[in-house]
Amino acid sequence: DVTGVQTCALPIYNGTPDSWTKVGGPAIYLIGGGSSLYGISPSGFNIWQYNGTGDQWHQIGGPGAQFVGVGNTVYGLSPDRSAVYAYSGTASNWNKIGGPAVCLIGGGSNLYGISPSGFNIWQYSGTGDQWQQIGGPGAQFVGVGNTVYGLSPDRGAVFKYAGTASNWNKVGGPAVSLIGGGSNLYGISPSGGDIWQYSGTGDQW
């Protein structure tokens, strides 16, 4: 829902403290994927890709319910959420790779989707329209590095996908929400709202 969202110019930090370089005009939001930057325009909600030089952008597609950058490409969910598409690398040329989804999740080189039937999580194989269900529903899923973490439906525990369908390991207790950053996972505790960082081992935070 973009109603009431304010637009802004797009500055990029140039490495000097308090110094930014303007590289584009208004945008609803930005999407990063590998070495590429994408933006959603406030006019038509189309998706544009930054050329990497000056303020040069080019439109690569129309509007979508959601876009996710994964690796060096970007995936989109159709406006009615009935299909998933992958950008081919050529402007306005997208390939259908999947059916209906509630939302998409990117993590490292992997793409995940939540099905509208049961709200289960599926992983894209990377080829054609092949997907595999890897788990059941959750309150939230976050892609970190080349894996994905899930928060149980009651937010009572955090789980890490073990790499085998329906095989998840419990790595933490209750959390309000999860946050991914690079190779790190963070969680907001329901007690006090403090932020915790996962050590990456066992259930140590």
PDB file of C-alpha atoms in Angstrom:
ATOM      1  CA  ASP A   1       0.000   0.000   0.000  1.00  0.00           C
ATOM      2  CA  VAL A   2       1.679   3.199  -1.156  1.00  0.00           C
ATOM      3  CA  THR A   3      -1.092   5.580  -0.129  1.00  0.00           C
ATOM      4  CA  GLY A   4       0.346   8.574   1.669  1.00  0.00           C
ATOM      5  CA  VAL A   5       3.963   7.582   1.066  1.00  0.00           C
ATOM      6  CA  GLN A   6       6.145  10.619   0.485  1.00  0.00           C
ATOM      7  CA  THR A   7       8.711  10.589  -2.294  1.00  0.00           C
ATOM      8  CA  CYS A   8      12.288  11.772  -2.071  1.00  0.00           C
ATOM      9  CA  ALA A   9      15.363  12.288  -4.195  1.00  0.00           C
ATOM     10  CA  LEU A  10      17.911   9.476  -4.171  1.00  0.00           C
ATOM     11  CA  PRO A  11      21.329  10.361  -2.730  1.00  0.00           C
ATOM     12  CA  ILE A  12      24.233   7.916  -2.542  1.00  0.00           C
ATOM     13  CA  TYR A  13      26.987   8.170   0.038  1.00  0.00           C
ATOM     14  CA  ASN A  14      30.309   8.905  -1.667  1.00  0.00           C
ATOM     15  CA  GLY A  15      32.602   7.916   1.203  1.00  0.00           C
ATOM     16  CA  THR A  16      33.088  11.354   2.737  1.00  0.00           C
ATOM     17  CA  PRO A  17      31.348  12.017   6.067  1.00  0.00           C
ATOM     18  CA  ASP A  18      28.179  14.093   5.658  1.00  0.00           C
ATOM     19  CA  SER A  19      28.620  14.087   1.890  1.00  0.00           C
ATOM     20  CA  TRP A  20      26.117  12.492  -0.467  1.00  0.00           C
ATOM     21  CA  THR A  21      25.712  12.554  -4.244  1.00  0.00           C
ATOM     22  CA  LYS A  22      22.261  12.824  -5.785  1.00  0.00           C
ATOM     23  CA  VAL A  23      21.783  10.051  -8.352  1.00  0.00           C
ATOM     24  CA  GLY A  24      18.072  10.192  -9.109  1.00  0.00           C
ATOM     25  CA  GLY A  25      14.693  11.782  -8.669  1.00  0.00           C
ATOM     26  CA  PRO A  26      11.586  10.732  -6.717  1.00  0.00           C
ATOM     27  CA  ALA A  27      11.045   7.108  -5.666  1.00  0.00           C
ATOM     28  CA  ILE A  28       8.599   5.216  -3.490  1.00  0.00           C
ATOM     29  CA  TYR A  29      11.291   2.836  -2.251  1.00  0.00           C
ATOM     30  CA  LEU A  30      14.586   1.220  -3.267  1.00  0.00           C
ATOM     31  CA  ILE A  31      15.578  -2.419  -3.777  1.00  0.00           C
ATOM     32  CA  GLY A  32      19.117  -3.773  -3.653  1.00  0.00           C
ATOM     33  CA  GLY A  33      20.181  -6.955  -5.401  1.00  0.00           C
ATOM     34  CA  GLY A  34      23.832  -7.994  -5.717  1.00  0.00           C
ATOM     35  CA  SER A  35      25.606  -5.033  -7.315  1.00  0.00           C
ATOM     36  CA  SER A  36      22.393  -3.537  -8.703  1.00  0.00           C
ATOM     37  CA  LEU A  37      20.033  -0.866  -7.397  1.00  0.00           C
ATOM     38  CA  TYR A  38      16.376  -0.628  -8.345  1.00  0.00           C
ATOM     39  CA  GLY A  39      13.715   1.936  -7.567  1.00  0.00           C
ATOM     40  CA  ILE A  40       9.940   2.118  -7.761  1.00  0.00           C
ATOM     41  CA  SER A  41       8.669   5.286  -9.397  1.00  0.00           C
ATOM     42  CA  PRO A  42       5.802   7.285  -7.848  1.00  0.00           C
ATOM     43  CA  SER A  43       4.397   7.699 -11.350  1.00  0.00           C
ATOM     44  CA  GLY A  44       2.868   4.358 -12.385  1.00  0.00           C
ATOM     45  CA  PHE A  45       4.805   2.420  -9.717  1.00  0.00           C
ATOM     46  CA  ASN A  46       7.067   0.993 -12.426  1.00  0.00           C
ATOM     47  CA  ILE A  47      10.454  -0.511 -11.587  1.00  0.00           C
ATOM     48  CA  TRP A  48      13.651   1.186 -12.761  1.00  0.00           C
ATOM     49  CA  GLN A  49      17.290   0.083 -12.597  1.00  0.00           C
ATOM     50  CA  TYR A  50      20.166   2.438 -11.824  1.00  0.00           C
ATOM     51  CA  ASN A  51      22.837   2.402 -14.529  1.00  0.00           C
ATOM     52  CA  GLY A  52      25.579   3.039 -11.979  1.00  0.00           C
ATOM     53  CA  THR A  53      26.659   6.357 -13.486  1.00  0.00           C
ATOM     54  CA  GLY A  54      25.497   9.878 -12.679  1.00  0.00           C
ATOM     55  CA  ASP A  55      21.722  10.059 -12.505  1.00  0.00           C
ATOM     56  CA  GLN A  56      21.022   7.592 -15.311  1.00  0.00           C
ATOM     57  CA  TRP A  57      18.183   5.091 -14.809  1.00  0.00           C
ATOM     58  CA  HIS A  58      16.162   2.933 -17.205  1.00  0.00           C
ATOM     59  CA  GLN A  59      12.751   1.366 -16.773  1.00  0.00           C
ATOM     60  CA  ILE A  60      12.864  -2.429 -16.719  1.00  0.00           C
ATOM     61  CA  GLY A  61       9.273  -3.301 -15.885  1.00  0.00           C
ATOM     62  CA  GLY A  62       5.809  -2.270 -14.823  1.00  0.00           C
ATOM     63  CA  PRO A  63       4.226  -2.255 -11.368  1.00  0.00           C
ATOM     64  CA  GLY A  64       4.165  -5.202  -8.975  1.00  0.00           C
ATOM     65  CA  ALA A  65       2.842  -6.115  -5.550  1.00  0.00           C
ATOM     66  CA  GLN A  66       6.442  -6.693  -4.414  1.00  0.00           C
ATOM     67  CA  PHE A  67       9.991  -6.807  -5.773  1.00  0.00           C
ATOM     68  CA  VAL A  68      12.958  -8.614  -4.197  1.00  0.00           C
ATOM     69  CA  GLY A  69      16.611  -8.438  -5.203  1.00  0.00           C
ATOM     70  CA  VAL A  70      18.394 -11.800  -5.018  1.00  0.00           C
ATOM     71  CA  GLY A  71      21.958 -12.207  -6.190  1.00  0.00           C
ATOM     72  CA  ASN A  72      22.359 -10.177  -9.356  1.00  0.00           C
ATOM     73  CA  THR A  73      18.741 -10.232 -10.439  1.00  0.00           C
ATOM     74  CA  VAL A  74      15.362  -9.066  -9.221  1.00  0.00           C
ATOM     75  CA  TYR A  75      12.100 -10.955  -8.843  1.00  0.00           C
ATOM     76  CA  GLY A  76       8.625  -9.514  -8.904  1.00  0.00           C
ATOM     77  CA  LEU A  77       5.185 -10.512  -7.693  1.00  0.00           C
ATOM     78  CA  SER A  78       2.400  -9.510 -10.060  1.00  0.00           C
ATOM     79  CA  PRO A  79       0.015  -6.781  -8.838  1.00  0.00           C
ATOM     80  CA  ASP A  80      -2.696  -9.359  -8.097  1.00  0.00           C
ATOM     81  CA  ARG A  81      -0.125 -11.726  -6.487  1.00  0.00           C
ATOM     82  CA  SER A  82      -1.082 -14.481  -8.922  1.00  0.00           C
ATOM     83  CA  ALA A  83       2.405 -15.114 -10.328  1.00  0.00           C
ATOM     84  CA  VAL A  84       6.130 -14.675  -9.671  1.00  0.00           C
ATOM     85  CA  TYR A  85       8.443 -13.315 -12.371  1.00  0.00           C
ATOM     86  CA  ALA A  86      12.226 -13.102 -12.810  1.00  0.00           C
ATOM     87  CA  TYR A  87      13.838 -10.210 -14.663  1.00  0.00           C
ATOM     88  CA  SER A  88      15.647 -11.548 -17.728  1.00  0.00           C
ATOM     89  CA  GLY A  89      18.171  -8.734 -17.938  1.00  0.00           C
ATOM     90  CA  THR A  90      16.457  -7.075 -20.897  1.00  0.00           C
ATOM     91  CA  ALA A  91      14.127  -4.126 -20.312  1.00  0.00           C
ATOM     92  CA  SER A  92      10.469  -5.136 -19.915  1.00  0.00           C
ATOM     93  CA  ASN A  93      11.320  -8.815 -20.434  1.00  0.00           C
ATOM     94  CA  TRP A  94      10.327 -10.931 -17.435  1.00  0.00           C
ATOM     95  CA  ASN A  95       9.925 -14.708 -17.211  1.00  0.00           C
ATOM     96  CA  LYS A  96       7.159 -16.334 -15.215  1.00  0.00           C
ATOM     97  CA  ILE A  97       8.701 -18.746 -12.702  1.00  0.00           C
ATOM     98  CA  GLY A  98       5.897 -19.420 -10.256  1.00  0.00           C
ATOM     99  CA  GLY A  99       2.240 -19.151  -9.338  1.00  0.00           C
ATOM    100  CA  PRO A 100       0.417 -17.315  -6.548  1.00  0.00           C
ATOM    101  CA  ALA A 101       2.280 -16.044  -3.496  1.00  0.00           C
ATOM    102  CA  VAL A 102       1.440 -13.883  -0.506  1.00  0.00           C
ATOM    103  CA  CYS A 103       4.953 -12.431  -0.451  1.00  0.00           C
ATOM    104  CA  LEU A 104       8.549 -13.094  -1.490  1.00  0.00           C
ATOM    105  CA  ILE A 105      11.677 -13.340   0.681  1.00  0.00           C
ATOM    106  CA  GLY A 106      15.248 -12.994  -0.536  1.00  0.00           C
ATOM    107  CA  GLY A 107      18.286 -14.411   1.211  1.00  0.00           C
ATOM    108  CA  GLY A 108      21.760 -14.574  -0.332  1.00  0.00           C
ATOM    109  CA  SER A 109      21.303 -16.316  -3.670  1.00  0.00           C
ATOM    110  CA  ASN A 110      17.983 -17.880  -2.669  1.00  0.00           C
ATOM    111  CA  LEU A 111      14.377 -16.868  -3.259  1.00  0.00           C
ATOM    112  CA  TYR A 112      11.521 -17.995  -1.025  1.00  0.00           C
ATOM    113  CA  GLY A 113       7.781 -17.497  -1.286  1.00  0.00           C
ATOM    114  CA  ILE A 114       4.822 -17.803   1.052  1.00  0.00           C
ATOM    115  CA  SER A 115       1.897 -19.700  -0.441  1.00  0.00           C
ATOM    116  CA  PRO A 116      -1.641 -18.312  -0.144  1.00  0.00           C
ATOM    117  CA  SER A 117      -2.795 -21.853   0.634  1.00  0.00           C
ATOM    118  CA  GLY A 118      -1.703 -22.652   4.186  1.00  0.00           C
ATOM    119  CA  PHE A 119       0.927 -19.874   4.247  1.00  0.00           C
ATOM    120  CA  ASN A 120       3.688 -22.457   3.945  1.00  0.00           C
ATOM    121  CA  ILE A 121       7.195 -21.427   2.846  1.00  0.00           C
ATOM    122  CA  TRP A 122       8.599 -22.617  -0.479  1.00  0.00           C
ATOM    123  CA  GLN A 123      12.093 -22.281  -1.974  1.00  0.00           C
ATOM    124  CA  TYR A 124      12.735 -21.579  -5.647  1.00  0.00           C
ATOM    125  CA  SER A 125      15.069 -24.087  -7.302  1.00  0.00           C
ATOM    126  CA  GLY A 126      16.548 -21.475  -9.626  1.00  0.00           C
ATOM    127  CA  THR A 127      15.347 -23.318 -12.728  1.00  0.00           C
ATOM    128  CA  GLY A 128      12.122 -22.912 -14.701  1.00  0.00           C
ATOM    129  CA  ASP A 129       9.091 -22.872 -12.427  1.00  0.00           C
ATOM    130  CA  GLN A 130      10.335 -25.477  -9.951  1.00  0.00           C
ATOM    131  CA  TRP A 131       9.682 -24.814  -6.248  1.00  0.00           C
ATOM    132  CA  GLN A 132       9.917 -27.016  -3.153  1.00  0.00           C
ATOM    133  CA  GLN A 133       7.980 -26.637   0.081  1.00  0.00           C
ATOM    134  CA  ILE A 134      10.517 -26.411   2.898  1.00  0.00           C
ATOM    135  CA  GLY A 135       8.341 -25.588   5.871  1.00  0.00           C
ATOM    136  CA  GLY A 136       4.993 -24.654   7.335  1.00  0.00           C
ATOM    137  CA  PRO A 137       3.594 -21.246   8.259  1.00  0.00           C
ATOM    138  CA  GLY A 138       5.326 -18.685  10.447  1.00  0.00           C
ATOM    139  CA  ALA A 139       4.772 -15.225  11.866  1.00  0.00           C
ATOM    140  CA  GLN A 140       7.819 -14.015   9.916  1.00  0.00           C
ATOM    141  CA  PHE A 141      10.645 -15.322   7.729  1.00  0.00           C
ATOM    142  CA  VAL A 142      13.995 -13.608   7.115  1.00  0.00           C
ATOM    143  CA  GLY A 143      16.658 -14.589   4.600  1.00  0.00           C
ATOM    144  CA  VAL A 144      20.196 -14.263   5.987  1.00  0.00           C
ATOM    145  CA  GLY A 145      23.180 -15.307   3.918  1.00  0.00           C
ATOM    146  CA  ASN A 146      22.209 -18.495   2.113  1.00  0.00           C
ATOM    147  CA  THR A 147      19.667 -19.701   4.644  1.00  0.00           C
ATOM    148  CA  VAL A 148      16.358 -18.579   6.083  1.00  0.00           C
ATOM    149  CA  TYR A 149      15.098 -18.153   9.633  1.00  0.00           C
ATOM    150  CA  GLY A 150      11.506 -18.331  10.783  1.00  0.00           C
ATOM    151  CA  LEU A 151       9.526 -17.077  13.732  1.00  0.00           C
ATOM    152  CA  SER A 152       6.876 -19.537  14.912  1.00  0.00           C
ATOM    153  CA  PRO A 153       3.228 -18.506  14.384  1.00  0.00           C
ATOM    154  CA  ASP A 154       2.857 -17.663  18.086  1.00  0.00           C
ATOM    155  CA  ARG A 155       6.249 -15.847  18.080  1.00  0.00           C
ATOM    156  CA  GLY A 156       7.363 -18.211  20.832  1.00  0.00           C
ATOM    157  CA  ALA A 157      10.531 -19.488  19.141  1.00  0.00           C
ATOM    158  CA  VAL A 158      13.046 -18.826  16.354  1.00  0.00           C
ATOM    159  CA  PHE A 159      13.962 -21.584  13.911  1.00  0.00           C
ATOM    160  CA  LYS A 160      16.709 -21.995  11.305  1.00  0.00           C
ATOM    161  CA  TYR A 161      16.184 -23.964   8.104  1.00  0.00           C
ATOM    162  CA  ALA A 162      18.545 -26.950   8.126  1.00  0.00           C
ATOM    163  CA  GLY A 163      18.684 -27.298   4.340  1.00  0.00           C
ATOM    164  CA  THR A 164      16.347 -30.287   4.087  1.00  0.00           C
ATOM    165  CA  ALA A 165      12.632 -29.895   3.423  1.00  0.00           C
ATOM    166  CA  SER A 166      10.619 -29.509   6.643  1.00  0.00           C
ATOM    167  CA  ASN A 167      13.787 -29.787   8.759  1.00  0.00           C
ATOM    168  CA  TRP A 168      14.236 -26.748  10.996  1.00  0.00           C
ATOM    169  CA  ASN A 169      16.330 -26.329  14.147  1.00  0.00           C
ATOM    170  CA  LYS A 170      15.219 -24.214  17.084  1.00  0.00           C
ATOM    171  CA  VAL A 171      17.832 -21.509  17.694  1.00  0.00           C
ATOM    172  CA  GLY A 172      16.041 -19.108  20.017  1.00  0.00           C
ATOM    173  CA  GLY A 173      13.064 -18.304  22.196  1.00  0.00           C
ATOM    174  CA  PRO A 174      10.339 -15.670  21.941  1.00  0.00           C
ATOM    175  CA  ALA A 175      10.785 -12.642  19.687  1.00  0.00           C
ATOM    176  CA  VAL A 176       8.619  -9.784  18.516  1.00  0.00           C
ATOM    177  CA  SER A 177      10.315  -9.716  15.119  1.00  0.00           C
ATOM    178  CA  LEU A 178      13.476 -10.752  13.269  1.00  0.00           C
ATOM    179  CA  ILE A 179      15.906  -8.599  11.286  1.00  0.00           C
ATOM    180  CA  GLY A 180      18.503  -9.753   8.782  1.00  0.00           C
ATOM    181  CA  GLY A 181      21.676  -7.833   7.982  1.00  0.00           C
ATOM    182  CA  GLY A 182      24.416  -9.312   5.791  1.00  0.00           C
ATOM    183  CA  SER A 183      25.302 -12.623   7.430  1.00  0.00           C
ATOM    184  CA  ASN A 184      23.785 -11.650  10.777  1.00  0.00           C
ATOM    185  CA  LEU A 185      20.424 -12.289  12.394  1.00  0.00           C
ATOM    186  CA  TYR A 186      18.929  -9.996  15.021  1.00  0.00           C
ATOM    187  CA  GLY A 187      15.805 -10.345  17.115  1.00  0.00           C
ATOM    188  CA  ILE A 188      13.661  -7.965  19.129  1.00  0.00           C
ATOM    189  CA  SER A 189      12.796  -9.398  22.527  1.00  0.00           C
ATOM    190  CA  PRO A 190       9.219  -9.229  23.826  1.00  0.00           C
ATOM    191  CA  SER A 191      10.640  -8.243  27.212  1.00  0.00           C
ATOM    192  CA  GLY A 192      11.724  -4.611  27.044  1.00  0.00           C
ATOM    193  CA  GLY A 193      12.045  -4.472  23.260  1.00  0.00           C
ATOM    194  CA  ASP A 194      15.833  -4.922  23.381  1.00  0.00           C
ATOM    195  CA  ILE A 195      17.688  -6.055  20.260  1.00  0.00           C
ATOM    196  CA  TRP A 196      19.741  -9.255  20.366  1.00  0.00           C
ATOM    197  CA  GLN A 197      22.237 -10.700  17.883  1.00  0.00           C
ATOM    198  CA  TYR A 198      22.381 -14.401  17.099  1.00  0.00           C
ATOM    199  CA  SER A 199      25.847 -15.911  17.546  1.00  0.00           C
ATOM    200  CA  GLY A 200      25.333 -18.376  14.707  1.00  0.00           C
ATOM    201  CA  THR A 201      25.763 -21.374  17.006  1.00  0.00           C
ATOM    202  CA  GLY A 202      23.128 -23.386  18.835  1.00  0.00           C
ATOM    203  CA  ASP A 203      20.710 -21.116  20.675  1.00  0.00           C
ATOM    204  CA  GLN A 204      23.276 -18.553  21.762  1.00  0.00           C
ATOM    205  CA  TRP A 205      22.302 -14.875  21.539  1.00  0.00           C
TER     206      TRP A 205
END
